[in-house]
Each structure stands twice: as C-alpha cells, then as structure tokens.
CSV table of C-alpha atoms (C1' of nucleotides) in Angstrom, one decimal:
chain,number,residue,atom,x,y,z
A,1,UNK,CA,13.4,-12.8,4.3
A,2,UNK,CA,12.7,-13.9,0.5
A,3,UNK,CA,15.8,-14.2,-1.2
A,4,UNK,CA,17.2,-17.9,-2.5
A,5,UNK,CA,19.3,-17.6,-5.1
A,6,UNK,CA,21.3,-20.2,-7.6
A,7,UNK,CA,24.6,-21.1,-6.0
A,8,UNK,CA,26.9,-20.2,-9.4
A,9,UNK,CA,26.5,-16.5,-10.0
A,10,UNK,CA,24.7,-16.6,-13.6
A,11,UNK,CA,27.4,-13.5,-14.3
A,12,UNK,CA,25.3,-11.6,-17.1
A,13,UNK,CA,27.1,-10.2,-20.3
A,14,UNK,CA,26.9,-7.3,-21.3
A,15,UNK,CA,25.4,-5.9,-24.7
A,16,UNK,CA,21.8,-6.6,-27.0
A,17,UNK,CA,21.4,-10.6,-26.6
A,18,UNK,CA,21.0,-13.1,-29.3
A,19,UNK,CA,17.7,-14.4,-31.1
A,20,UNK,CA,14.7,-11.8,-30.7
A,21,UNK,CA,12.7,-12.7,-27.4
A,22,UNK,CA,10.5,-9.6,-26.8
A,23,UNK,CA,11.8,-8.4,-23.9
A,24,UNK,CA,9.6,-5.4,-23.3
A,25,UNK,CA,6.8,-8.0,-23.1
A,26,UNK,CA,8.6,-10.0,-20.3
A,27,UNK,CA,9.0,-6.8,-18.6
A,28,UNK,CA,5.9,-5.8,-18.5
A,29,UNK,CA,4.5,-9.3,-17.1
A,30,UNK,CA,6.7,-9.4,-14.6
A,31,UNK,CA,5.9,-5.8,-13.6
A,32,UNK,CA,2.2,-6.2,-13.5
A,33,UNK,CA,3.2,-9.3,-11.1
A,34,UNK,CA,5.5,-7.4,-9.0
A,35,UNK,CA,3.2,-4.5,-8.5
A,36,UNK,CA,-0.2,-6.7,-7.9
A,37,UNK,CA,2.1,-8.5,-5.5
A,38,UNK,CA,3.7,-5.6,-3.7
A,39,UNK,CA,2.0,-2.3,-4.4
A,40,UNK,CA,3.7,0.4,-6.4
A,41,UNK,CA,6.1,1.7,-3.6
A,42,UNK,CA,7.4,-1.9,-2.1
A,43,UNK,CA,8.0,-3.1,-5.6
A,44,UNK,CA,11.7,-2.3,-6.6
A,45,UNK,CA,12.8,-1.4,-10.0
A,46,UNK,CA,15.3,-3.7,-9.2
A,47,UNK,CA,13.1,-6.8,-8.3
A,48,UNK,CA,11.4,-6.5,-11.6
A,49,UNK,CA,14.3,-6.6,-13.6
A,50,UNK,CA,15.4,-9.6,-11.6
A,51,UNK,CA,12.1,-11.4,-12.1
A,52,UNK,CA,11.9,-10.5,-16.3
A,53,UNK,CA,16.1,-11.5,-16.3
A,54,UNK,CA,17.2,-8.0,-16.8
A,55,UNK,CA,18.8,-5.5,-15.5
A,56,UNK,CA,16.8,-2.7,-13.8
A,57,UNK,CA,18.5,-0.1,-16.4
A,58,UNK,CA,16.5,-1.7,-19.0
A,59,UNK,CA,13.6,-0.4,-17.3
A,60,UNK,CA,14.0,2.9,-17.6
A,61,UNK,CA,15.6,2.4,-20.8
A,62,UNK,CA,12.2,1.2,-22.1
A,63,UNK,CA,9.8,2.6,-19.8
A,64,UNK,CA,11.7,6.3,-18.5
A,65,UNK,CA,10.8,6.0,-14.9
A,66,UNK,CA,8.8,3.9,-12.5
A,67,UNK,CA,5.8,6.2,-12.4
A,68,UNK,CA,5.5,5.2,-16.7
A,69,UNK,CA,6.1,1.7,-16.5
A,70,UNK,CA,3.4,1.4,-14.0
A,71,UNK,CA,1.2,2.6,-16.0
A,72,UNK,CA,2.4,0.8,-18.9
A,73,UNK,CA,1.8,-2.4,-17.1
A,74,UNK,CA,-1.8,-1.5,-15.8
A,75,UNK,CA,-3.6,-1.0,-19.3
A,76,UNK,CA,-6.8,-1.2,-18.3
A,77,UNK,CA,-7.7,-5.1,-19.6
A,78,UNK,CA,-11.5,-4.7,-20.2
A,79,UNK,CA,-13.2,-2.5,-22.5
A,80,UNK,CA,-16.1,-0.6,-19.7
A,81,UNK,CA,-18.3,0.1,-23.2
A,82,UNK,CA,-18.2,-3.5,-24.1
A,83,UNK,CA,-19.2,-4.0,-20.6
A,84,UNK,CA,-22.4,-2.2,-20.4
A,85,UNK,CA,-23.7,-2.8,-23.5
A,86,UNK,CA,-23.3,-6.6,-23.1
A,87,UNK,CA,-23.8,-7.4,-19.6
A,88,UNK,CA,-25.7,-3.8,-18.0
A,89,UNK,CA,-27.9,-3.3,-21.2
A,90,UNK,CA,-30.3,-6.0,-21.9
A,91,UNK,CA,-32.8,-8.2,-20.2
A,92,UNK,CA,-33.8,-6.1,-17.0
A,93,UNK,CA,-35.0,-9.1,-15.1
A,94,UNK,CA,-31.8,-10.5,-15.2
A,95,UNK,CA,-29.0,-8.1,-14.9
A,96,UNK,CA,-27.7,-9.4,-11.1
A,97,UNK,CA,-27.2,-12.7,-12.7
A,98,UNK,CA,-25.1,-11.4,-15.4
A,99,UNK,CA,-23.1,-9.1,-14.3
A,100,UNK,CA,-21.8,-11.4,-11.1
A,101,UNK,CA,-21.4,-14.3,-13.5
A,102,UNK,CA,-19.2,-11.4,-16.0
A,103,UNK,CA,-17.0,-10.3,-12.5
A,104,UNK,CA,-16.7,-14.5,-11.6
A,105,UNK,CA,-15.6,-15.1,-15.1
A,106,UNK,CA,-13.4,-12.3,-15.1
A,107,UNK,CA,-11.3,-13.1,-12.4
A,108,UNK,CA,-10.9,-16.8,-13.9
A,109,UNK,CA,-8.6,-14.9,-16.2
A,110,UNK,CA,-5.5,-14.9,-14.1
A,111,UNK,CA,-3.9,-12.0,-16.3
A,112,UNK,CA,-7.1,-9.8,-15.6
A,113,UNK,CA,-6.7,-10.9,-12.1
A,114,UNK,CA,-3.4,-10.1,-12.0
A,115,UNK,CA,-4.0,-6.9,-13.4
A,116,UNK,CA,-7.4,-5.7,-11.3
A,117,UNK,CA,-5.3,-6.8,-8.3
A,118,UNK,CA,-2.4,-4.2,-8.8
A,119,UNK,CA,-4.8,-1.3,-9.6
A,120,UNK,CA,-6.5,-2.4,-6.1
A,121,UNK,CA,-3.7,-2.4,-3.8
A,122,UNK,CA,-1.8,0.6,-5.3
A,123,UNK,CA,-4.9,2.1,-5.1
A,124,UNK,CA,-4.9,1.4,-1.5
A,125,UNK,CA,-1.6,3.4,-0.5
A,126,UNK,CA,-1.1,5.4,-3.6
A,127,UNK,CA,-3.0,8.7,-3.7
A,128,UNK,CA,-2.3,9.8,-6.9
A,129,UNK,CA,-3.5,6.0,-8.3
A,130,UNK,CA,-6.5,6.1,-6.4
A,131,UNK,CA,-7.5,9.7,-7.8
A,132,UNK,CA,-6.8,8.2,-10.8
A,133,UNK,CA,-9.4,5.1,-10.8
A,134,UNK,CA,-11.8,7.7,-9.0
A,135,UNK,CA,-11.7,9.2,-12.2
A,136,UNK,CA,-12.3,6.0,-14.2
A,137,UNK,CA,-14.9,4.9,-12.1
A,138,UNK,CA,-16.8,7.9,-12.5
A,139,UNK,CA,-16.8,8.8,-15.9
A,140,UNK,CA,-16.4,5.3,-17.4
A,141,UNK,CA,-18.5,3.3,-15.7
A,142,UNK,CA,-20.7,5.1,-13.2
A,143,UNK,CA,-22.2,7.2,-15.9
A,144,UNK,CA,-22.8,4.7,-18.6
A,145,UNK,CA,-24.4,1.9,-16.2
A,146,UNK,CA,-26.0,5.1,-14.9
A,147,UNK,CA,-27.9,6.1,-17.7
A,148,UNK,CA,-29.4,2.6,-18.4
A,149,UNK,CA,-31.0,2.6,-15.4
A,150,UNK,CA,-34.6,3.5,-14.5
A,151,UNK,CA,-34.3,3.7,-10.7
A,152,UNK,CA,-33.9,6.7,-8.2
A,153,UNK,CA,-30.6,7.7,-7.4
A,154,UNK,CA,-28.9,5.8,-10.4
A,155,UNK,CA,-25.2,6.6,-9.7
A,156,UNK,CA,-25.4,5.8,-5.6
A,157,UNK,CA,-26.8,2.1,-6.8
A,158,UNK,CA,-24.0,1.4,-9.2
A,159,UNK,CA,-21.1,2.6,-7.0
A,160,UNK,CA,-23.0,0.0,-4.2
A,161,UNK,CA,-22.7,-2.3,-7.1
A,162,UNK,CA,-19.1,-1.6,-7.9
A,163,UNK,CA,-18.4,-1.1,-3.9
A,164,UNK,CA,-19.5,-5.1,-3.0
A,165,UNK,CA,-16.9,-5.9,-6.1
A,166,UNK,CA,-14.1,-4.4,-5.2
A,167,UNK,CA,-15.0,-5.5,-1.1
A,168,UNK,CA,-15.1,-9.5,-2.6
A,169,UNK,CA,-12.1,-8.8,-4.4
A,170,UNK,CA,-10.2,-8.1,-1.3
A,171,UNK,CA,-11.8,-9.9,0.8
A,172,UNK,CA,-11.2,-13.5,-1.3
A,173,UNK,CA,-7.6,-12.2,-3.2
A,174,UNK,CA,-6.0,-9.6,-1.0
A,175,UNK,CA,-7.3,-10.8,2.6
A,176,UNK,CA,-7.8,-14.6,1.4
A,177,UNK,CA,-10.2,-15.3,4.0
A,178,UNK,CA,-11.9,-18.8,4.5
A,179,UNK,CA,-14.7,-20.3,3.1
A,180,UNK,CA,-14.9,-17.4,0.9
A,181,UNK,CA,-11.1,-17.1,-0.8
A,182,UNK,CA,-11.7,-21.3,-2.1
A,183,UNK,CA,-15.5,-20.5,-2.5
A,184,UNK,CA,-16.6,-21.6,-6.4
A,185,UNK,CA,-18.2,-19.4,-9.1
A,186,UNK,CA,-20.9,-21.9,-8.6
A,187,UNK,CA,-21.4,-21.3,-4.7
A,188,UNK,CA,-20.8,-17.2,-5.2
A,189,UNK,CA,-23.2,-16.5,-8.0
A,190,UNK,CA,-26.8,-17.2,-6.2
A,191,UNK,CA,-25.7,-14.9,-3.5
A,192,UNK,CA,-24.5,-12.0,-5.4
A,193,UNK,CA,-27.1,-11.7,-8.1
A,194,UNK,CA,-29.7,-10.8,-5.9
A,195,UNK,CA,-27.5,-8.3,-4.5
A,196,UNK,CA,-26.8,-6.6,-7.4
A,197,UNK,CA,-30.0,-7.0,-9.2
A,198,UNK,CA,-31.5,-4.9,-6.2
A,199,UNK,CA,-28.9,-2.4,-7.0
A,200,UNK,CA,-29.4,-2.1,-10.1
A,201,UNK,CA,-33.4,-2.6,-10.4
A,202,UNK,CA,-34.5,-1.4,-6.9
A,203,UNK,CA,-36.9,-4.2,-4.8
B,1,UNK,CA,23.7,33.4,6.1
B,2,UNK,CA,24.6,31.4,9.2
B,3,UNK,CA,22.6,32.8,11.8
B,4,UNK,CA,19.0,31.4,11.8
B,5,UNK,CA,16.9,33.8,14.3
B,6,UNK,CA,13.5,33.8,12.9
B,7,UNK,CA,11.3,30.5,12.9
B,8,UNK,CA,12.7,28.9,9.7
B,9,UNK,CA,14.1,26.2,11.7
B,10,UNK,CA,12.6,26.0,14.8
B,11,UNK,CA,15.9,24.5,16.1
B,12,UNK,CA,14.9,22.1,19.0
B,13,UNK,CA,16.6,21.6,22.1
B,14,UNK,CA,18.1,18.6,23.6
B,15,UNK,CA,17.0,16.8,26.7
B,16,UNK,CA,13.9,16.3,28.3
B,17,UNK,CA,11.1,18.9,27.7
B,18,UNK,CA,9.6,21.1,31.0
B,19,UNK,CA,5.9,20.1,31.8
B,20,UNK,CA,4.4,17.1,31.3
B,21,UNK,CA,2.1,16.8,28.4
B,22,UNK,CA,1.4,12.7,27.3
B,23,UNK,CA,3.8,12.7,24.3
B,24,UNK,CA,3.6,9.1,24.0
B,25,UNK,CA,-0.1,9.3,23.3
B,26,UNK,CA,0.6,12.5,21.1
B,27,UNK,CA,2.9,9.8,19.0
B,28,UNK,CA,0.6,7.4,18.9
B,29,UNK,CA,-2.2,9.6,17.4
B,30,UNK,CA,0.1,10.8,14.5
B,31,UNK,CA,1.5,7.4,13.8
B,32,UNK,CA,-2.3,6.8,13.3
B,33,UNK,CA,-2.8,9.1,10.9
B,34,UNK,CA,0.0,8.5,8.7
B,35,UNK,CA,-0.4,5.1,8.4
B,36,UNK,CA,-3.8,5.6,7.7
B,37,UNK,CA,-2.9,7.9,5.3
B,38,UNK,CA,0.3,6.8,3.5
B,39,UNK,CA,0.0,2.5,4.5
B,40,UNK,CA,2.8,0.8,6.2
B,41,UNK,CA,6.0,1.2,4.2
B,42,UNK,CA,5.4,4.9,3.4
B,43,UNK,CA,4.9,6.5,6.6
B,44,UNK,CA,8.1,7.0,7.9
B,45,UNK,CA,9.3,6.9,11.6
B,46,UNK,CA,11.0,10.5,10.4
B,47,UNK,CA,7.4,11.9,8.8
B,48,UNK,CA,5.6,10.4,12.5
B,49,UNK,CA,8.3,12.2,14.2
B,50,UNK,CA,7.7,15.3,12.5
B,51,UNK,CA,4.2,14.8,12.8
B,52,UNK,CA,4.5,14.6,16.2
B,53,UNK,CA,6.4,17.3,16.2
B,54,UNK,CA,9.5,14.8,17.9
B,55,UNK,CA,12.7,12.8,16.5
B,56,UNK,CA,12.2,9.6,15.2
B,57,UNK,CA,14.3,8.4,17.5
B,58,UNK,CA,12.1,8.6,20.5
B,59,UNK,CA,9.7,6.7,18.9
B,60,UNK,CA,12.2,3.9,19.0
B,61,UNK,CA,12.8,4.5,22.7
B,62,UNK,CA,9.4,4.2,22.9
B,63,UNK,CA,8.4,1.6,21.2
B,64,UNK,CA,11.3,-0.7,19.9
B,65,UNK,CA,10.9,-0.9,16.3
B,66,UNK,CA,8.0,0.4,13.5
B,67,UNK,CA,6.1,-2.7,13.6
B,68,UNK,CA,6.0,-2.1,17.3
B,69,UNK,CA,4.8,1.7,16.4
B,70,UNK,CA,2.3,0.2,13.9
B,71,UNK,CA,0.7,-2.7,16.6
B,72,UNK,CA,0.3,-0.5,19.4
B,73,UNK,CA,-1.1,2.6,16.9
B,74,UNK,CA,-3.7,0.1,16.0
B,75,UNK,CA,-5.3,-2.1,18.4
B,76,UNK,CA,-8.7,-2.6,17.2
B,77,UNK,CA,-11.2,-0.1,18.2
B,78,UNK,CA,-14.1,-1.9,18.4
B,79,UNK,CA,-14.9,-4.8,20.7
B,80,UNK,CA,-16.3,-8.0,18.4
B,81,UNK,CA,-18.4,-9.7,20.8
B,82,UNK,CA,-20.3,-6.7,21.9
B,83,UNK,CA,-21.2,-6.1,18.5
B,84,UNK,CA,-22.0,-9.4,17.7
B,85,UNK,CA,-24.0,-9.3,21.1
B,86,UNK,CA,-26.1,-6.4,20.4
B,87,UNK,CA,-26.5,-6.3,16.8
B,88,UNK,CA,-26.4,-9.8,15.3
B,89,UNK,CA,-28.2,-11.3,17.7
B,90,UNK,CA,-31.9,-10.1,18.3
B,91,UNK,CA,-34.6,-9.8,16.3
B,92,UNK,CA,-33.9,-11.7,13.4
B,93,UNK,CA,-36.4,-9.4,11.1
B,94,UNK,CA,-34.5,-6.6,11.0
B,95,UNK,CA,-30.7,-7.4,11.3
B,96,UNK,CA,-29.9,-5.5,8.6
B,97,UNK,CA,-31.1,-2.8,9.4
B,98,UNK,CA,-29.3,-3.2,12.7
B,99,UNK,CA,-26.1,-3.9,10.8
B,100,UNK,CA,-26.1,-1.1,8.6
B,101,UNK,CA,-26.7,1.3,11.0
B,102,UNK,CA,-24.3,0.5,13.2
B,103,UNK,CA,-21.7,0.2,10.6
B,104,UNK,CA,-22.4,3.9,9.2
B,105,UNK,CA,-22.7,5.3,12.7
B,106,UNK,CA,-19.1,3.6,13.9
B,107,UNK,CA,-17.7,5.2,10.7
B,108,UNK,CA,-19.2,8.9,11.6
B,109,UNK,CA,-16.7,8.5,15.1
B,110,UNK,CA,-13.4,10.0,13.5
B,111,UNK,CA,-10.9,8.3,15.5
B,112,UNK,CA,-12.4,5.0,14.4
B,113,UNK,CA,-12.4,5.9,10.9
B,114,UNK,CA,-8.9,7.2,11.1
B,115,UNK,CA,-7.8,3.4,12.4
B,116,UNK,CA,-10.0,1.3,10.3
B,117,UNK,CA,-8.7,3.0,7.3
B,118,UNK,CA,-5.4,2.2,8.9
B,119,UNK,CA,-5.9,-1.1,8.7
B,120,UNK,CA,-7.6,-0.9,5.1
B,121,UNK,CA,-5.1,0.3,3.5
B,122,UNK,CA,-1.9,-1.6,5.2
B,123,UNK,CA,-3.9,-4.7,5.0
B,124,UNK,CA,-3.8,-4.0,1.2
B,125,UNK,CA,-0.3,-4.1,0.7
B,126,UNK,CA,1.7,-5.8,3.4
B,127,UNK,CA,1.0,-9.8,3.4
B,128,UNK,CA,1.8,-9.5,7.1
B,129,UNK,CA,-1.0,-7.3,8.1
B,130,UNK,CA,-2.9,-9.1,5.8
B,131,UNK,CA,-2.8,-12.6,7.5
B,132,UNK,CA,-3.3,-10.8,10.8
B,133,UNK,CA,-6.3,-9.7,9.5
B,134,UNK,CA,-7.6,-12.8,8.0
B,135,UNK,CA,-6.6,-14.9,11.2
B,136,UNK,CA,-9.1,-12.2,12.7
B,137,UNK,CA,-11.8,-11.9,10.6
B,138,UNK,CA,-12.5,-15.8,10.8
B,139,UNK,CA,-12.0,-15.7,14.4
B,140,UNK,CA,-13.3,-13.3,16.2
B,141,UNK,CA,-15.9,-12.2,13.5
B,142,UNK,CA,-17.5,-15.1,11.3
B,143,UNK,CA,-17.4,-17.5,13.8
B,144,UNK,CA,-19.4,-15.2,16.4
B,145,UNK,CA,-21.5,-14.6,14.0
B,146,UNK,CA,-22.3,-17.6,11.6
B,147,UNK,CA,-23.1,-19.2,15.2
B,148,UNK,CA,-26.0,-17.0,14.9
B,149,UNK,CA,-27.3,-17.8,11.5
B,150,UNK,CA,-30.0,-20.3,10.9
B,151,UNK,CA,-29.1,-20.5,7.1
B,152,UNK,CA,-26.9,-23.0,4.7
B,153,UNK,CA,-23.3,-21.5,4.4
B,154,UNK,CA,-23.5,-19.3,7.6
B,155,UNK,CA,-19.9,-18.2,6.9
B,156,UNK,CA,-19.9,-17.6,3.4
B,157,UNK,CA,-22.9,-15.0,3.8
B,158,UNK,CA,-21.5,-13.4,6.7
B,159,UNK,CA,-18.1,-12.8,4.7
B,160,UNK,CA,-20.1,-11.8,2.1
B,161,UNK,CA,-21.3,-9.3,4.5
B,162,UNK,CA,-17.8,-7.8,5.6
B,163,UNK,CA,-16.7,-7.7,1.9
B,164,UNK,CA,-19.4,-5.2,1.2
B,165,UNK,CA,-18.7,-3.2,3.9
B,166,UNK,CA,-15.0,-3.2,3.3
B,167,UNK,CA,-15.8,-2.6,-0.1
B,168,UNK,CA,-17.8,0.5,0.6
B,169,UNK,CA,-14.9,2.0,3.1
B,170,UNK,CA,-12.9,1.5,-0.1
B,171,UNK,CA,-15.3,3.4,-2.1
B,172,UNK,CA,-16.2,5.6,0.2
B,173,UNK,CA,-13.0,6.4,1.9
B,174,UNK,CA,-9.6,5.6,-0.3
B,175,UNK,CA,-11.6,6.2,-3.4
B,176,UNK,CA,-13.7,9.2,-2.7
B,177,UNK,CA,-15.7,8.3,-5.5
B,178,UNK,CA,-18.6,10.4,-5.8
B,179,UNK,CA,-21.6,10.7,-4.9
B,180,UNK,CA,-21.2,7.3,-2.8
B,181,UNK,CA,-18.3,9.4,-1.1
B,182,UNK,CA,-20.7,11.9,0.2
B,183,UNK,CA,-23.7,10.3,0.5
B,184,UNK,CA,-25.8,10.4,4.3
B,185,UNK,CA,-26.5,7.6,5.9
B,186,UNK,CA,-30.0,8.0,5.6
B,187,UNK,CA,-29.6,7.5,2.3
B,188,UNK,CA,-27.0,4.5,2.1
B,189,UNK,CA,-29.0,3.1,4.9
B,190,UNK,CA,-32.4,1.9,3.0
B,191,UNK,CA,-29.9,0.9,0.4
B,192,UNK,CA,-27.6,-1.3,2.5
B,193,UNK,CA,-29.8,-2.7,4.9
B,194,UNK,CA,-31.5,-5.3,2.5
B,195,UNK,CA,-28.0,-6.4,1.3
B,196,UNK,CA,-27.1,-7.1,4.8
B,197,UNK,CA,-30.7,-8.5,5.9
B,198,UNK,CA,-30.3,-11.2,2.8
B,199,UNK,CA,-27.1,-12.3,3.4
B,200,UNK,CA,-28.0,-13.0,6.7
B,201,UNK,CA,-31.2,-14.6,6.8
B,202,UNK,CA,-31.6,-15.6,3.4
B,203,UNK,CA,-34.8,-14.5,1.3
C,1,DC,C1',19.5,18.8,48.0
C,2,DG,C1',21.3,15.0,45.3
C,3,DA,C1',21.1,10.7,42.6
C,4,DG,C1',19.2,8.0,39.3
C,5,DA,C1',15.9,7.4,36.0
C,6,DA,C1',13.1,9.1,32.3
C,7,DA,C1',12.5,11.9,28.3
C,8,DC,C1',14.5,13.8,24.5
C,9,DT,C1',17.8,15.1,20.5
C,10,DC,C1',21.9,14.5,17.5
C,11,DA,C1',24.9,12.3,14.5
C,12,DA,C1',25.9,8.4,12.3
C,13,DC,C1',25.7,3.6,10.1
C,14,DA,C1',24.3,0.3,6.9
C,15,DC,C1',21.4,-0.5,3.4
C,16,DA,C1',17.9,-0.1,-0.4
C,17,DT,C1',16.1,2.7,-3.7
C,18,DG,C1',15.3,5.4,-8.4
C,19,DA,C1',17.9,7.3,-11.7
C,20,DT,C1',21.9,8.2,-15.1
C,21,DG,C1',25.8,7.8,-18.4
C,22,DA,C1',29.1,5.2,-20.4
C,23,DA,C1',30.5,0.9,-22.4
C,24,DT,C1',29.6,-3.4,-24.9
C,25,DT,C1',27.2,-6.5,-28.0
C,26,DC,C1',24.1,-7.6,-31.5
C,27,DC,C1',20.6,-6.5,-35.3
C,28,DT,C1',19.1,-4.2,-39.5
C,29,DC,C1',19.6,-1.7,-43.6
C,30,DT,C1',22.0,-0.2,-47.4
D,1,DA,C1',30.6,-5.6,-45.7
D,2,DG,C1',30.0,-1.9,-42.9
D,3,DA,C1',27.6,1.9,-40.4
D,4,DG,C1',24.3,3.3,-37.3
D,5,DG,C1',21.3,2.4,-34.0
D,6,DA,C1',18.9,-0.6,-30.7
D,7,DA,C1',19.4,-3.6,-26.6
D,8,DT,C1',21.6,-4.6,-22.7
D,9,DT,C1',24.7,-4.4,-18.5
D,10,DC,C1',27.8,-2.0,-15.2
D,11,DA,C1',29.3,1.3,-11.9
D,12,DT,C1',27.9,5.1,-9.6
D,13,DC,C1',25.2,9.0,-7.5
D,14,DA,C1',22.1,11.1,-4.4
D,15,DT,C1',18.5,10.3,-1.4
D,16,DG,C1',15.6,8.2,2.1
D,17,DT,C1',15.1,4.6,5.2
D,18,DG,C1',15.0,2.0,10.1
D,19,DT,C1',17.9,1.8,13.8
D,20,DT,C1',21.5,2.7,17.4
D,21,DG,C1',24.4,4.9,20.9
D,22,DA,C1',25.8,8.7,23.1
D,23,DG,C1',24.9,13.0,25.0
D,24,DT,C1',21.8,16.5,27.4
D,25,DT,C1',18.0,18.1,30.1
D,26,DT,C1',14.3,17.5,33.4
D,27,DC,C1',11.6,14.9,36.6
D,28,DT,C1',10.9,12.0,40.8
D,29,DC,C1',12.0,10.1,45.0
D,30,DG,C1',14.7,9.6,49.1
DNA sequence: CGAGAAACTCAACACATGATGAATTCCTCT
DNA sequence: AGAGGAATTCATCATGTGTTGAGTTTCTCG
C-alpha cells in the first residue's frame, strides 16, 4: 500500500502543453526507473505515466506498446567493444584488477545502474528478456573476451567471470544484504580481482 | 454446436472426487513449478489450478490466499546448519572444494532446483520476497558461517561467496547461457573451488 | 445407516491492466 | 494569419486477476 497523493486533484488539461520540455525523454527515465524497480510485468503503463506526469496514452502514443517502450528504455548503456579492448585487452598481469575496478565504477553511475538493474530483474521473470541477454551475452561479450584469452576452455572462464557479476549485482542491489550492499569500491576490489584474474588467466 | 462429447472440454464434475489421491501435495508441487517458472505476480492461482489439474478456488480453501500458496510452496529445502556443519567446518585446506561440490551436487536434485529457482527469480522482483531473503541470508547463513572464518571481513567474503553461486544459478539456470549452461560439474568444479577456497581462507 | 465434515467446482465481484479512438490544445511552416 | 500536424488527455473496451460464497459430491465416524 504505496499510494499518497496531493490533497487538490492537479486536474490535467487536455491538449500539446506549452514551452518544449522533451517529454519522450522524461518518459523514458521514468520507465527505465519503473521497470528496474518493478520488473516488466508489475510495472503499469499507468504508473509510468504517473511518475513522467503524463497520461499513460502518451505512452503508446510514443512508444506503440509496452513490449517497445521497454526496450526503448533498456538501450544497452555501454559499448561491449569498448569494453574489451580497454579493460580485457591489455596488460595480462593485470586484467582482475581492471575489469572489477571497470564493473565498481560502473555501477557508481546511477543511470547505468539503473539500467543494468532492469535488464536483471526482468531477466529474472521474463522469458523472452532473458533469451534475449542470453543472446547478448554470447555473442557480444563471451566471444570477444573469449578470443583474447590464452587459457583452456576460454568461454566457460568468462561466463564464471560474468556469472560472479551479475551474483554481486543481486546480491548488493536486488537482495541488499549486509556488510556487502554498504561495502566500498575500496573494500570490494582486493577481493574480486583475484577472482577474476584466475578466470581469466588460469592459476 | 452445443453438445461437447469428445475431450475438448473435459467438463469437470462438482463435489468431492472418489479415491483419495494427496491433492494438496499435487498443488503444492505445481505451484512450485510455476513460480519457479513464471515468478510471483505471473503465475496465477488459475494457471496452478490448471496445472494441478483443479479450480483455483481450492487452492484458496486450501491455503487462504497466494502468498499463503507461495510460503508453504517454498520452505527452504535445505537445512543451514547441517551444511554449515559438514561443509564449512572441517579441514580448512580444502573448503572449497567442499563447497563447490556440494553446491553442484544439491543443484543436480530436481526438486531442489525447481525451489531455489523459485526463490531466484521471485526474490528478483518482489521487494517482499526479497527482504525475506536478506533477513535470511545474514541470519541463518553468514553468521553460521563467518563464525568459522579465521580471516579479516569474515562476512564480506562469505557473501562474496553466495553472490557467486547465485550468480551462476543465474547464468546457469534463468539464462541458459551457453556453454556455462551445460557444463559438468567436473568441469565447473576445478574452476569454482579456488573461488570459494579464497574467499574463505584468504590466499 | 445417517450426520456432519471435508473436498471440490461454479459463478460472480471488484479491480487493475494494456490498448484504442476521439477530442482538445499548441507548435511549426508557409 | 492560417492550415496541418504533433502532443496530450479522456473515456472506454476487453481481458485477466485474486478472492468469496454457495452449491454438490464423497468420505469418515458414530
């Protein structure tokens, strides 16, 4: 039981406002929110409109139907090429270190966050989502860290790689458990770079 | 085109059924599945019904309400202190190892799969669950085991832990990514193990 | 055998949802 | 200035949901 409203009904007119505020753009924040908050089924047409100050018509005005506003909202926010070449490609000795610093960093970002958490949850209870990022995963990232790697099994290691991000991800964001959820980038990185150096590099 | 004879609607029949097979536990096992499957909101009390091959509204007879239906579909199957009993504790030199295996092997018993999936996934989406599950992971889990530890930031390393594994019933599971998806566990096992033993004991 | 409880289904309610089409207001371009 | 289109809301539809109460059939126990 969520719902506090202002006292005086803010009775909405109809017809294009005044001034130029871009809309779509408001829509699409508060749709990324809403759906990292809720997961694609539990989050209403009709909350986001409320939480951009629009009426959920808009929506499909703009957007057609849930199912394309969705993936409107969830643009993938980093580039996986950039990625690799910056971060995966490079001093071997050092990888672990850079890539968990990259993934700390990267959730400092709270849009990225925002983002990364919505793909996770919908992920979660959404079938056709998670065949989609299986998709992703595979062919944009498994198979370019893959191929930079001089170690048996090559793909197995980065999906363990990608598998211990995603698992802190929901353990500190979705779950929020204790110390870990408050833990600093600081505190985090010693632990994880080993563990993905050894991924990545073998012993 | 009034007369249904053949099987297109099986057309069920009032009243209580002859016999006695356990439907209750024939509910519970479906309610299991969809859940696990579809999360919280999605499965319906209709589709558990149907499932079950039973109206929805016997499931309320039985068991009040959904989030009735969803507690009693999923009391944890596994028993924390035995596990922190047998595997934690003991020879500190190969904990990992310990860990590892026993994870993998829980995850090859279907039923348990089928419920910790359950709680993957509805954990993932409904802030409820969620809590529950943090309020239990400190608990019954890190506590029990960061007791054990003889290292600096005994819980942090052991949530470290349970993120990974999450993570790789993400990956593994909801994902399906390959070839982590389909991968032995004599193969993950030489690969997770040294994770595990780190966090743990340190270097 | 008979009564009462248990198991079971049916029909319905109250509500929320995604979607649509018409109506209104404003902006842009000639 | 005026026309056409874009932006926006409103009312409404069809559907699916959790839940309830009443009715029917079978079991159990005296």
């Amino acid at each position: 039981m969520t719902s506090a409203e202002q006292p005086a009904s803010p009775r909405k007119k109809v017809g294009r406002r005044p001034g130029s505020a871009d809309t779509r753009l408001v829509v699409l924040e508060a749709a990324r929110a809403e759906f990292a908050a809720r997961g694609y089924e539990k989050a209403s047409m009709r909350a986001i409109g409320r939480a951009a100050g629009v009426d959920a018509a808009l929506l499909h005005h703009y957007f057609g139907t849930k199912d394309r506003l969705f993936l409107a909202a969830l643009e993938f926010p980093v580039d996986p090429q950039m990625v690799v070449e910056q971060v995966i490609a490079g001093d071997r000795a050092t990888v672990g270190e850079r890539v968990a610093g990259f993934v700390l960093g990267l959730w400092e970002q709270p849009e990225v966050l925002t983002r990364m958490l919505a793909l996770v949850r919908v992920a979660a209870t959404t079938e056709q989502v998670a065949q989609l990022m299986r998709g992703f995963v595979q062919e944009e990232l498994v198979r370019r860290v893959a191929v930079e790697l001089d170690v048996e099994r090559p793909e197995l290691r980065t999906e363990l790689m990608i598998s211990q991000i995603v698992g802190l991800a929901m353990a500190r964001y979705v779950i929020g458990v204790e110390p870990l959820a408050s833990a600093t980038r600081e505190e985090l990185l010693p632990l994880l770079a080993p563990t993905f150096q050894r991924y990545l590099t073998g012993e």
